C-alpha cells in the first residue's frame, strides 16, 4: 500500500537515497533511458522523448494577426501563383479597352468623358502603365494591349486568394477550399475578370473590403478605416457600387456601440480624403472642377439616359440575368443558402438587395451584378462541403465540364472577330507608302464601339466609326448617327460621300450589311481583302463574320 501510494502521488525519494527506486514509475523510465532493467542487468531500449505542449511551439491560430500574416505570405502566395498560372486568371478572354487619354495626340473621348460621368482614378492605373512604356521607349502595340489585361488579371487573382482567406477565417479551411474551387471554375468569372471594366474593379475592391469588414465570427477587433477606404474607392470608380454596401454599412452602424466615433473618426475622414482625391484628380484631367459621382447620378438615375442603350423588364435579372451569371452554380447556390449558418444571412441579404435595386433600373446588363458573384460562391462552397463524398465528386465533375465549355467558347471563340480585325488594321501602320495611292484610312460601318480603337493600333491611322451619343437636350424622336445609317445604309453612304475624295481607303462591316451596300461597293471599286469569323449566333446588326474592303485606286 505504501509503495502504491508513493507511485500514485509521485513523492520525492526517501531521505538518504541518491536516486528513485527502480520500482517507481519515474525510476523505471530513468533506468530504461540509461539501458538498465529493474534487476540491475543491462539492456538496450529505445529512448522515447516527451512531446512539448507549450504554446510557444504551437503554430499561430488562423484568427490571430501572426497567423493571418503567415497565411498571406505562405499558403496564399502559392494560391495566388496557382490562380495566375493555372486558373482562369491567365487572360484568355479579350477585354475591350478604349483609349481615354489623348495618348500621342490621338484617340477618342466618348460622351461619358466629355460630360464628366467617369472618374480618372481607375483609368489612371492603365495610363500610368502606358506612360512608363512610353518613357522606356517600349510602347509597342502588343504591350499596350496585354499589360492592362495582365494587371487586371493579377488583381483578380489576388482577390480570389483574399476571398479564400476570408472564408477560411469565418468557416474553416474545408469550406474555404470549396469556395475557392467554385470561384475558380465560374464561367462568368473567366469571361469577365480580366476585362478592364469598372465592374471588374468594383468586384475586386468588394472582396478586399469584405476581408476587413467586421463580420460575425471574427475574433479580433479591427479598425473600420481599411474597409471603408476600399468601399469609398469602389464608389468613386463606379457610384453604383454603393448599392451592394448599403445593407453592410447599415448593419455595421446598427451593431457598432460607438456610433459617434465611427462616423466622426472613420466615415467622415475616409470619405473626405477619397472623394477629395478624386475631385483633385478629375480637376487635373478635365481642366475644371467636376463632381463625376453627381453627374453619374444625374444622367443615369434622375434623367435615365442609360435607357437609350436598351431597356429590359423589371424581372429580367431574376428570370434571366442572375441565372446566366451564376450558370451551373445555381443549384449549389440555392442548396447552400439553406446549409450556411445564420451569420451568413447578411450575405444573402446583400445578394437579394443588389439584384432587386438593379432591377428597378431600366438599362440592365449581366456585368452590372458581377460584384455579387463572389458572395454567391460562399454559399456554393457550403453546399459542396455538406455533400457526401460521391455526391461531391459528381458535383465537381459537373461544375468543371459545364463551366469550362462556355468559358472557353466565350473567351476564345464568341465575338472574336472585332479583335482579330484590329490586328489586320494595325498592319496598315507599317505598310509601305505608295505615292500613287491615298494614305490609308478606315471607316467602321458597325454598331458603335464594336471594336477597340487606338490602343490596338497605336499609330496615327485615321479611324472613324458610327457614333451613338444619347440625346442630352430632350429632343423628340432623336436618332444617333448609327441609327440614321442603319435606317437606309445606301442613301446614307451616298449622301455622306458625295465627294469621292472623302472616301476612306478601307471599310469594315459585318456580313449582314454586305448585300445592302453592294452597289456602293461596286460603284466605288471596293474589293474584299479579308474576312474574320465573329460569332455563331448572329442577330440584328451583328453578323457571323466581319469583312474588310479596300478601295482599288489604281484603276481610277
PDB file of C-alpha atoms in Angstrom, residues 153-424:
ATOM      1  CA  UNK A 153      -5.579  39.525 -64.083  1.00  0.00           C
ATOM      2  CA  UNK A 154      -3.164  39.976 -61.175  1.00  0.00           C
ATOM      3  CA  UNK A 155      -5.722  41.998 -59.243  1.00  0.00           C
ATOM      4  CA  UNK A 156      -8.403  39.368 -59.895  1.00  0.00           C
ATOM      5  CA  UNK A 157      -6.058  36.585 -58.781  1.00  0.00           C
ATOM      6  CA  UNK A 158      -5.248  38.418 -55.574  1.00  0.00           C
ATOM      7  CA  UNK A 159      -8.965  38.959 -54.949  1.00  0.00           C
ATOM      8  CA  UNK A 160      -9.584  35.211 -55.247  1.00  0.00           C
ATOM      9  CA  UNK A 161      -6.910  34.485 -52.655  1.00  0.00           C
ATOM     10  CA  UNK A 162      -8.352  37.118 -50.329  1.00  0.00           C
ATOM     11  CA  UNK A 163     -11.777  35.504 -50.725  1.00  0.00           C
ATOM     12  CA  UNK A 164     -10.239  32.181 -49.712  1.00  0.00           C
ATOM     13  CA  UNK A 165      -8.621  33.777 -46.653  1.00  0.00           C
ATOM     14  CA  UNK A 166     -11.892  35.439 -45.665  1.00  0.00           C
ATOM     15  CA  UNK A 167     -13.894  32.206 -45.770  1.00  0.00           C
ATOM     16  CA  UNK A 168     -11.110  30.282 -44.048  1.00  0.00           C
ATOM     17  CA  UNK A 169     -11.232  32.712 -41.141  1.00  0.00           C
ATOM     18  CA  UNK A 170     -15.021  32.509 -40.917  1.00  0.00           C
ATOM     19  CA  UNK A 171     -15.789  28.867 -41.686  1.00  0.00           C
ATOM     20  CA  UNK A 172     -12.536  26.938 -41.720  1.00  0.00           C
ATOM     21  CA  UNK A 173     -10.183  25.615 -44.363  1.00  0.00           C
ATOM     22  CA  UNK A 174     -12.557  22.933 -45.664  1.00  0.00           C
ATOM     23  CA  UNK A 175     -15.306  25.359 -46.672  1.00  0.00           C
ATOM     24  CA  UNK A 176     -12.739  27.864 -47.953  1.00  0.00           C
ATOM     25  CA  UNK A 177     -11.288  25.211 -50.238  1.00  0.00           C
ATOM     26  CA  UNK A 178     -14.631  24.616 -51.934  1.00  0.00           C
ATOM     27  CA  UNK A 179     -15.447  28.314 -52.161  1.00  0.00           C
ATOM     28  CA  UNK A 180     -12.095  28.830 -53.840  1.00  0.00           C
ATOM     29  CA  UNK A 181     -12.838  25.986 -56.263  1.00  0.00           C
ATOM     30  CA  UNK A 182     -16.250  27.393 -57.137  1.00  0.00           C
ATOM     31  CA  UNK A 183     -14.790  30.846 -57.723  1.00  0.00           C
ATOM     32  CA  UNK A 184     -12.066  29.480 -59.996  1.00  0.00           C
ATOM     33  CA  UNK A 185     -14.359  27.418 -62.179  1.00  0.00           C
ATOM     34  CA  UNK A 186     -17.130  30.008 -62.631  1.00  0.00           C
ATOM     35  CA  UNK A 187     -17.537  30.594 -66.358  1.00  0.00           C
ATOM     36  CA  UNK A 188     -18.685  34.187 -65.942  1.00  0.00           C
ATOM     37  CA  UNK A 189     -15.695  34.975 -63.764  1.00  0.00           C
ATOM     38  CA  UNK A 190     -13.465  33.584 -66.521  1.00  0.00           C
ATOM     39  CA  UNK A 191     -15.294  35.763 -69.005  1.00  0.00           C
ATOM     40  CA  UNK A 192     -15.282  38.994 -67.014  1.00  0.00           C
ATOM     41  CA  UNK A 193     -12.400  39.064 -64.540  1.00  0.00           C
ATOM     42  CA  UNK A 194      -9.623  40.128 -66.942  1.00  0.00           C
ATOM     43  CA  UNK A 195     -11.671  42.718 -68.768  1.00  0.00           C
ATOM     44  CA  UNK A 196     -10.690  46.254 -67.895  1.00  0.00           C
ATOM     45  CA  UNK A 197     -14.196  47.293 -66.890  1.00  0.00           C
ATOM     46  CA  UNK A 198     -15.218  49.353 -63.888  1.00  0.00           C
ATOM     47  CA  UNK A 199     -17.472  46.457 -62.855  1.00  0.00           C
ATOM     48  CA  UNK A 200     -14.437  44.175 -62.678  1.00  0.00           C
ATOM     49  CA  UNK A 201     -12.556  46.578 -60.440  1.00  0.00           C
ATOM     50  CA  UNK A 202     -15.699  47.004 -58.352  1.00  0.00           C
ATOM     51  CA  UNK A 203     -15.795  43.235 -57.781  1.00  0.00           C
ATOM     52  CA  UNK A 204     -12.113  43.175 -56.786  1.00  0.00           C
ATOM     53  CA  UNK A 205     -12.492  46.035 -54.300  1.00  0.00           C
ATOM     54  CA  UNK A 206     -15.643  44.439 -52.879  1.00  0.00           C
ATOM     55  CA  UNK A 207     -13.739  41.267 -51.968  1.00  0.00           C
ATOM     56  CA  UNK A 208     -10.880  43.262 -50.464  1.00  0.00           C
ATOM     57  CA  UNK A 209     -13.311  45.330 -48.397  1.00  0.00           C
ATOM     58  CA  UNK A 210     -15.210  42.258 -47.154  1.00  0.00           C
ATOM     59  CA  UNK A 211     -11.957  40.849 -45.809  1.00  0.00           C
ATOM     60  CA  UNK A 212     -11.636  43.822 -43.446  1.00  0.00           C
ATOM     61  CA  UNK A 213     -15.361  44.195 -42.749  1.00  0.00           C
ATOM     62  CA  UNK A 214     -16.364  43.318 -39.134  1.00  0.00           C
ATOM     63  CA  UNK A 215     -18.325  40.149 -39.845  1.00  0.00           C
ATOM     64  CA  UNK A 216     -19.685  37.854 -37.157  1.00  0.00           C
ATOM     65  CA  UNK A 217     -17.173  35.144 -36.349  1.00  0.00           C
ATOM     66  CA  UNK A 218     -14.087  37.334 -36.462  1.00  0.00           C
ATOM     67  CA  UNK A 219     -12.245  37.168 -33.163  1.00  0.00           C
ATOM     68  CA  UNK A 220     -10.256  40.349 -33.262  1.00  0.00           C
ATOM     69  CA  UNK A 221     -11.480  43.916 -33.180  1.00  0.00           C
ATOM     70  CA  UNK A 222     -10.474  45.663 -36.358  1.00  0.00           C
ATOM     71  CA  UNK A 223     -10.300  49.242 -37.435  1.00  0.00           C
ATOM     72  CA  UNK A 224     -13.069  50.274 -39.799  1.00  0.00           C
ATOM     73  CA  UNK A 225     -10.798  52.525 -41.845  1.00  0.00           C
ATOM     74  CA  UNK A 226      -9.387  49.845 -44.225  1.00  0.00           C
ATOM     75  CA  UNK A 227     -12.725  48.528 -45.409  1.00  0.00           C
ATOM     76  CA  UNK A 228     -14.310  51.993 -45.543  1.00  0.00           C
ATOM     77  CA  UNK A 229     -11.397  53.188 -47.685  1.00  0.00           C
ATOM     78  CA  UNK A 230     -11.945  50.339 -50.147  1.00  0.00           C
ATOM     79  CA  UNK A 231     -15.697  50.998 -50.222  1.00  0.00           C
ATOM     80  CA  UNK A 232     -15.054  54.673 -50.914  1.00  0.00           C
ATOM     81  CA  UNK A 233     -12.645  53.791 -53.739  1.00  0.00           C
ATOM     82  CA  UNK A 234     -15.199  51.500 -55.362  1.00  0.00           C
ATOM     83  CA  UNK A 235     -17.828  54.235 -55.066  1.00  0.00           C
ATOM     84  CA  UNK A 236     -15.515  56.778 -56.701  1.00  0.00           C
ATOM     85  CA  UNK A 237     -14.737  54.394 -59.558  1.00  0.00           C
ATOM     86  CA  UNK A 238     -18.361  53.383 -60.061  1.00  0.00           C
ATOM     87  CA  UNK A 239     -21.010  55.108 -57.910  1.00  0.00           C
ATOM     88  CA  UNK A 240     -23.464  52.216 -58.215  1.00  0.00           C
ATOM     89  CA  UNK A 241     -21.009  50.152 -56.122  1.00  0.00           C
ATOM     90  CA  UNK A 242     -22.623  51.746 -53.083  1.00  0.00           C
ATOM     91  CA  UNK A 243     -25.798  49.719 -53.751  1.00  0.00           C
ATOM     92  CA  UNK A 244     -24.130  46.494 -52.639  1.00  0.00           C
ATOM     93  CA  UNK A 245     -22.741  48.093 -49.485  1.00  0.00           C
ATOM     94  CA  UNK A 246     -25.930  49.712 -48.163  1.00  0.00           C
ATOM     95  CA  UNK A 247     -27.027  46.643 -46.118  1.00  0.00           C
ATOM     96  CA  UNK A 248     -23.499  46.060 -44.837  1.00  0.00           C
ATOM     97  CA  UNK A 249     -22.977  49.669 -43.811  1.00  0.00           C
ATOM     98  CA  UNK A 250     -26.329  49.805 -42.056  1.00  0.00           C
ATOM     99  CA  UNK A 251     -25.593  46.549 -40.243  1.00  0.00           C
ATOM    100  CA  UNK A 252     -22.225  47.845 -39.089  1.00  0.00           C
ATOM    101  CA  UNK A 253     -23.765  51.077 -37.847  1.00  0.00           C
ATOM    102  CA  UNK A 254     -26.529  49.189 -36.024  1.00  0.00           C
ATOM    103  CA  UNK A 255     -24.129  46.845 -34.222  1.00  0.00           C
ATOM    104  CA  UNK A 256     -21.417  49.418 -33.527  1.00  0.00           C
ATOM    105  CA  UNK A 257     -21.558  50.508 -29.861  1.00  0.00           C
ATOM    106  CA  UNK A 258     -19.552  53.685 -30.548  1.00  0.00           C
ATOM    107  CA  UNK A 259     -21.622  55.095 -33.389  1.00  0.00           C
ATOM    108  CA  UNK A 260     -20.419  58.646 -32.994  1.00  0.00           C
ATOM    109  CA  UNK A 261     -16.791  57.566 -33.104  1.00  0.00           C
ATOM    110  CA  UNK A 262     -17.484  55.500 -36.223  1.00  0.00           C
ATOM    111  CA  UNK A 263     -18.944  58.457 -38.082  1.00  0.00           C
ATOM    112  CA  UNK A 264     -16.604  61.208 -36.904  1.00  0.00           C
ATOM    113  CA  UNK A 265     -13.322  59.297 -36.803  1.00  0.00           C
ATOM    114  CA  UNK A 266     -13.772  56.777 -39.621  1.00  0.00           C
ATOM    115  CA  UNK A 267     -16.521  57.559 -42.124  1.00  0.00           C
ATOM    116  CA  UNK A 268     -16.026  61.309 -42.475  1.00  0.00           C
ATOM    117  CA  UNK A 269     -12.202  61.322 -42.720  1.00  0.00           C
ATOM    118  CA  UNK A 270     -12.151  58.457 -45.217  1.00  0.00           C
ATOM    119  CA  UNK A 271     -14.946  59.949 -47.311  1.00  0.00           C
ATOM    120  CA  UNK A 272     -13.376  63.396 -47.423  1.00  0.00           C
ATOM    121  CA  UNK A 273      -9.915  62.098 -48.311  1.00  0.00           C
ATOM    122  CA  UNK A 274     -11.027  59.690 -51.055  1.00  0.00           C
ATOM    123  CA  UNK A 275     -13.634  61.995 -52.550  1.00  0.00           C
ATOM    124  CA  UNK A 276     -11.214  64.905 -52.356  1.00  0.00           C
ATOM    125  CA  UNK A 277      -8.514  62.907 -54.117  1.00  0.00           C
ATOM    126  CA  UNK A 278     -10.963  62.014 -56.872  1.00  0.00           C
ATOM    127  CA  UNK A 279     -12.063  65.632 -57.175  1.00  0.00           C
ATOM    128  CA  UNK A 280      -8.483  66.895 -57.497  1.00  0.00           C
ATOM    129  CA  UNK A 281      -7.538  64.177 -59.992  1.00  0.00           C
ATOM    130  CA  UNK A 282     -10.534  64.961 -62.183  1.00  0.00           C
ATOM    131  CA  UNK A 283      -9.750  68.669 -61.923  1.00  0.00           C
ATOM    132  CA  UNK A 284      -6.300  67.994 -63.374  1.00  0.00           C
ATOM    133  CA  UNK A 285      -7.537  65.938 -66.331  1.00  0.00           C
ATOM    134  CA  UNK A 286     -10.850  67.661 -67.058  1.00  0.00           C
ATOM    135  CA  UNK A 287      -9.344  71.105 -66.619  1.00  0.00           C
ATOM    136  CA  UNK A 288     -12.256  72.166 -64.427  1.00  0.00           C
ATOM    137  CA  UNK A 289     -13.949  71.177 -61.203  1.00  0.00           C
ATOM    138  CA  UNK A 290     -16.236  68.209 -61.891  1.00  0.00           C
ATOM    139  CA  UNK A 291     -18.036  66.008 -59.385  1.00  0.00           C
ATOM    140  CA  UNK A 292     -18.399  62.930 -61.564  1.00  0.00           C
ATOM    141  CA  UNK A 293     -20.421  60.991 -58.979  1.00  0.00           C
ATOM    142  CA  UNK A 294     -23.123  63.669 -59.028  1.00  0.00           C
ATOM    143  CA  UNK A 295     -23.142  63.713 -62.835  1.00  0.00           C
ATOM    144  CA  UNK A 296     -23.400  59.925 -62.881  1.00  0.00           C
ATOM    145  CA  UNK A 297     -26.441  60.056 -60.611  1.00  0.00           C
ATOM    146  CA  UNK A 298     -27.986  62.873 -62.629  1.00  0.00           C
ATOM    147  CA  UNK A 299     -27.693  61.244 -66.055  1.00  0.00           C
ATOM    148  CA  UNK A 300     -28.202  57.562 -65.238  1.00  0.00           C
ATOM    149  CA  UNK A 301     -30.769  57.718 -62.440  1.00  0.00           C
ATOM    150  CA  UNK A 302     -32.607  61.029 -62.489  1.00  0.00           C
ATOM    151  CA  UNK A 303     -32.665  61.537 -66.273  1.00  0.00           C
ATOM    152  CA  UNK A 304     -32.473  57.785 -67.035  1.00  0.00           C
ATOM    153  CA  UNK A 305     -30.239  58.405 -70.059  1.00  0.00           C
ATOM    154  CA  UNK A 306     -28.964  54.808 -69.939  1.00  0.00           C
ATOM    155  CA  UNK A 307     -32.264  53.571 -71.414  1.00  0.00           C
ATOM    156  CA  UNK A 308     -31.033  54.995 -74.720  1.00  0.00           C
ATOM    157  CA  UNK A 309     -28.809  51.903 -74.948  1.00  0.00           C
ATOM    158  CA  UNK A 310     -31.641  49.490 -74.273  1.00  0.00           C
ATOM    159  CA  UNK A 311     -34.082  48.553 -71.549  1.00  0.00           C
ATOM    160  CA  UNK A 312     -35.393  45.350 -70.038  1.00  0.00           C
ATOM    161  CA  UNK A 313     -38.428  44.471 -67.901  1.00  0.00           C
ATOM    162  CA  UNK A 314     -38.050  44.755 -64.137  1.00  0.00           C
ATOM    163  CA  UNK A 315     -37.844  40.978 -63.642  1.00  0.00           C
ATOM    164  CA  UNK A 316     -35.010  40.435 -66.146  1.00  0.00           C
ATOM    165  CA  UNK A 317     -32.304  39.845 -63.522  1.00  0.00           C
ATOM    166  CA  UNK A 318     -34.444  37.342 -61.622  1.00  0.00           C
ATOM    167  CA  UNK A 319     -35.627  35.437 -64.696  1.00  0.00           C
ATOM    168  CA  UNK A 320     -32.515  35.698 -66.918  1.00  0.00           C
ATOM    169  CA  UNK A 321     -29.587  37.841 -65.811  1.00  0.00           C
ATOM    170  CA  UNK A 322     -28.816  36.352 -62.405  1.00  0.00           C
ATOM    171  CA  UNK A 323     -29.421  32.819 -63.674  1.00  0.00           C
ATOM    172  CA  UNK A 324     -26.977  33.276 -66.549  1.00  0.00           C
ATOM    173  CA  UNK A 325     -24.289  34.851 -64.372  1.00  0.00           C
ATOM    174  CA  UNK A 326     -24.479  32.003 -61.834  1.00  0.00           C
ATOM    175  CA  UNK A 327     -24.795  29.430 -64.595  1.00  0.00           C
ATOM    176  CA  UNK A 328     -24.218  25.825 -63.458  1.00  0.00           C
ATOM    177  CA  UNK A 329     -23.598  27.028 -59.882  1.00  0.00           C
ATOM    178  CA  UNK A 330     -27.280  27.908 -59.451  1.00  0.00           C
ATOM    179  CA  UNK A 331     -28.458  24.641 -57.779  1.00  0.00           C
ATOM    180  CA  UNK A 332     -25.478  24.707 -55.409  1.00  0.00           C
ATOM    181  CA  UNK A 333     -26.149  28.341 -54.540  1.00  0.00           C
ATOM    182  CA  UNK A 334     -29.768  27.536 -53.659  1.00  0.00           C
ATOM    183  CA  UNK A 335     -28.709  24.499 -51.624  1.00  0.00           C
ATOM    184  CA  UNK A 336     -26.007  26.489 -49.867  1.00  0.00           C
ATOM    185  CA  UNK A 337     -28.486  29.154 -48.791  1.00  0.00           C
ATOM    186  CA  UNK A 338     -30.093  26.523 -46.543  1.00  0.00           C
ATOM    187  CA  UNK A 339     -26.829  24.923 -45.423  1.00  0.00           C
ATOM    188  CA  UNK A 340     -24.891  28.031 -44.384  1.00  0.00           C
ATOM    189  CA  UNK A 341     -25.086  29.272 -40.814  1.00  0.00           C
ATOM    190  CA  UNK A 342     -27.311  32.162 -39.754  1.00  0.00           C
ATOM    191  CA  UNK A 343     -24.419  34.588 -39.619  1.00  0.00           C
ATOM    192  CA  UNK A 344     -24.179  34.274 -43.416  1.00  0.00           C
ATOM    193  CA  UNK A 345     -27.671  35.684 -43.736  1.00  0.00           C
ATOM    194  CA  UNK A 346     -26.209  39.137 -44.302  1.00  0.00           C
ATOM    195  CA  UNK A 347     -24.539  37.820 -47.459  1.00  0.00           C
ATOM    196  CA  UNK A 348     -27.870  36.573 -48.781  1.00  0.00           C
ATOM    197  CA  UNK A 349     -29.455  39.932 -47.957  1.00  0.00           C
ATOM    198  CA  UNK A 350     -26.697  41.683 -49.909  1.00  0.00           C
ATOM    199  CA  UNK A 351     -27.275  39.496 -52.986  1.00  0.00           C
ATOM    200  CA  UNK A 352     -31.051  39.884 -52.997  1.00  0.00           C
ATOM    201  CA  UNK A 353     -30.896  43.601 -52.218  1.00  0.00           C
ATOM    202  CA  UNK A 354     -28.382  44.299 -55.013  1.00  0.00           C
ATOM    203  CA  UNK A 355     -30.308  42.353 -57.623  1.00  0.00           C
ATOM    204  CA  UNK A 356     -33.584  43.965 -56.523  1.00  0.00           C
ATOM    205  CA  UNK A 357     -32.217  47.532 -56.713  1.00  0.00           C
ATOM    206  CA  UNK A 358     -30.642  46.946 -60.121  1.00  0.00           C
ATOM    207  CA  UNK A 359     -34.000  45.568 -61.264  1.00  0.00           C
ATOM    208  CA  UNK A 360     -35.549  48.997 -60.740  1.00  0.00           C
ATOM    209  CA  UNK A 361     -33.171  50.499 -63.349  1.00  0.00           C
ATOM    210  CA  UNK A 362     -34.359  50.202 -66.936  1.00  0.00           C
ATOM    211  CA  UNK A 363     -30.979  49.569 -68.538  1.00  0.00           C
ATOM    212  CA  UNK A 364     -29.658  46.148 -67.490  1.00  0.00           C
ATOM    213  CA  UNK A 365     -26.538  44.181 -68.294  1.00  0.00           C
ATOM    214  CA  UNK A 366     -25.035  40.945 -66.996  1.00  0.00           C
ATOM    215  CA  UNK A 367     -21.851  42.664 -65.847  1.00  0.00           C
ATOM    216  CA  UNK A 368     -23.710  45.027 -63.527  1.00  0.00           C
ATOM    217  CA  UNK A 369     -24.319  42.233 -60.986  1.00  0.00           C
ATOM    218  CA  UNK A 370     -20.878  40.659 -61.378  1.00  0.00           C
ATOM    219  CA  UNK A 371     -19.681  42.017 -57.969  1.00  0.00           C
ATOM    220  CA  UNK A 372     -22.191  39.801 -56.107  1.00  0.00           C
ATOM    221  CA  UNK A 373     -20.929  36.642 -57.811  1.00  0.00           C
ATOM    222  CA  UNK A 374     -18.033  36.015 -55.344  1.00  0.00           C
ATOM    223  CA  UNK A 375     -20.528  36.330 -52.479  1.00  0.00           C
ATOM    224  CA  UNK A 376     -22.699  33.702 -54.147  1.00  0.00           C
ATOM    225  CA  UNK A 377     -19.666  31.403 -54.301  1.00  0.00           C
ATOM    226  CA  UNK A 378     -19.589  31.398 -50.492  1.00  0.00           C
ATOM    227  CA  UNK A 379     -22.952  29.617 -50.463  1.00  0.00           C
ATOM    228  CA  UNK A 380     -21.842  27.270 -53.242  1.00  0.00           C
ATOM    229  CA  UNK A 381     -18.831  26.292 -51.151  1.00  0.00           C
ATOM    230  CA  UNK A 382     -21.043  25.491 -48.160  1.00  0.00           C
ATOM    231  CA  UNK A 383     -23.187  23.333 -50.440  1.00  0.00           C
ATOM    232  CA  UNK A 384     -20.227  21.251 -51.650  1.00  0.00           C
ATOM    233  CA  UNK A 385     -18.948  20.896 -48.089  1.00  0.00           C
ATOM    234  CA  UNK A 386     -22.225  19.289 -46.972  1.00  0.00           C
ATOM    235  CA  UNK A 387     -22.392  16.756 -49.799  1.00  0.00           C
ATOM    236  CA  UNK A 388     -21.356  13.133 -49.407  1.00  0.00           C
ATOM    237  CA  UNK A 389     -18.099  12.056 -50.980  1.00  0.00           C
ATOM    238  CA  UNK A 390     -19.617  10.508 -54.105  1.00  0.00           C
ATOM    239  CA  UNK A 391     -22.039  13.410 -54.468  1.00  0.00           C
ATOM    240  CA  UNK A 392     -19.195  15.895 -54.164  1.00  0.00           C
ATOM    241  CA  UNK A 393     -17.165  14.068 -56.809  1.00  0.00           C
ATOM    242  CA  UNK A 394     -20.114  14.185 -59.191  1.00  0.00           C
ATOM    243  CA  UNK A 395     -20.713  17.867 -58.410  1.00  0.00           C
ATOM    244  CA  UNK A 396     -17.068  18.772 -59.045  1.00  0.00           C
ATOM    245  CA  UNK A 397     -17.079  16.970 -62.386  1.00  0.00           C
ATOM    246  CA  UNK A 398     -20.345  18.637 -63.330  1.00  0.00           C
ATOM    247  CA  UNK A 399     -19.091  22.120 -62.473  1.00  0.00           C
ATOM    248  CA  UNK A 400     -15.794  21.653 -64.284  1.00  0.00           C
ATOM    249  CA  UNK A 401     -17.355  20.435 -67.517  1.00  0.00           C
ATOM    250  CA  UNK A 402     -20.339  22.767 -67.629  1.00  0.00           C
ATOM    251  CA  UNK A 403     -18.242  25.829 -66.798  1.00  0.00           C
ATOM    252  CA  UNK A 404     -15.172  25.040 -68.886  1.00  0.00           C
ATOM    253  CA  UNK A 405     -17.030  24.749 -72.178  1.00  0.00           C
ATOM    254  CA  UNK A 406     -18.839  28.133 -72.051  1.00  0.00           C
ATOM    255  CA  UNK A 407     -15.743  29.787 -70.562  1.00  0.00           C
ATOM    256  CA  UNK A 408     -13.529  28.656 -73.432  1.00  0.00           C
ATOM    257  CA  UNK A 409     -16.169  29.435 -76.043  1.00  0.00           C
ATOM    258  CA  UNK A 410     -16.985  32.935 -74.807  1.00  0.00           C
ATOM    259  CA  UNK A 411     -13.344  33.717 -74.092  1.00  0.00           C
ATOM    260  CA  UNK A 412     -11.704  32.394 -77.256  1.00  0.00           C
ATOM    261  CA  UNK A 413     -14.353  31.967 -79.958  1.00  0.00           C
ATOM    262  CA  UNK A 414     -17.502  34.010 -79.423  1.00  0.00           C
ATOM    263  CA  UNK A 415     -17.357  37.547 -80.857  1.00  0.00           C
ATOM    264  CA  UNK A 416     -13.622  37.376 -81.503  1.00  0.00           C
ATOM    265  CA  UNK A 417     -13.828  38.999 -84.935  1.00  0.00           C
ATOM    266  CA  UNK A 418     -13.805  42.565 -83.614  1.00  0.00           C
ATOM    267  CA  UNK A 419     -10.407  41.887 -82.060  1.00  0.00           C
ATOM    268  CA  UNK A 420      -8.956  39.908 -84.944  1.00  0.00           C
ATOM    269  CA  UNK A 421      -9.804  42.647 -87.411  1.00  0.00           C
ATOM    270  CA  UNK A 422      -7.823  45.157 -85.358  1.00  0.00           C
ATOM    271  CA  UNK A 423      -4.666  43.119 -85.947  1.00  0.00           C
ATOM    272  CA  UNK A 424      -5.281  43.421 -89.678  1.00  0.00           C
TER     273      UNK A 424
END
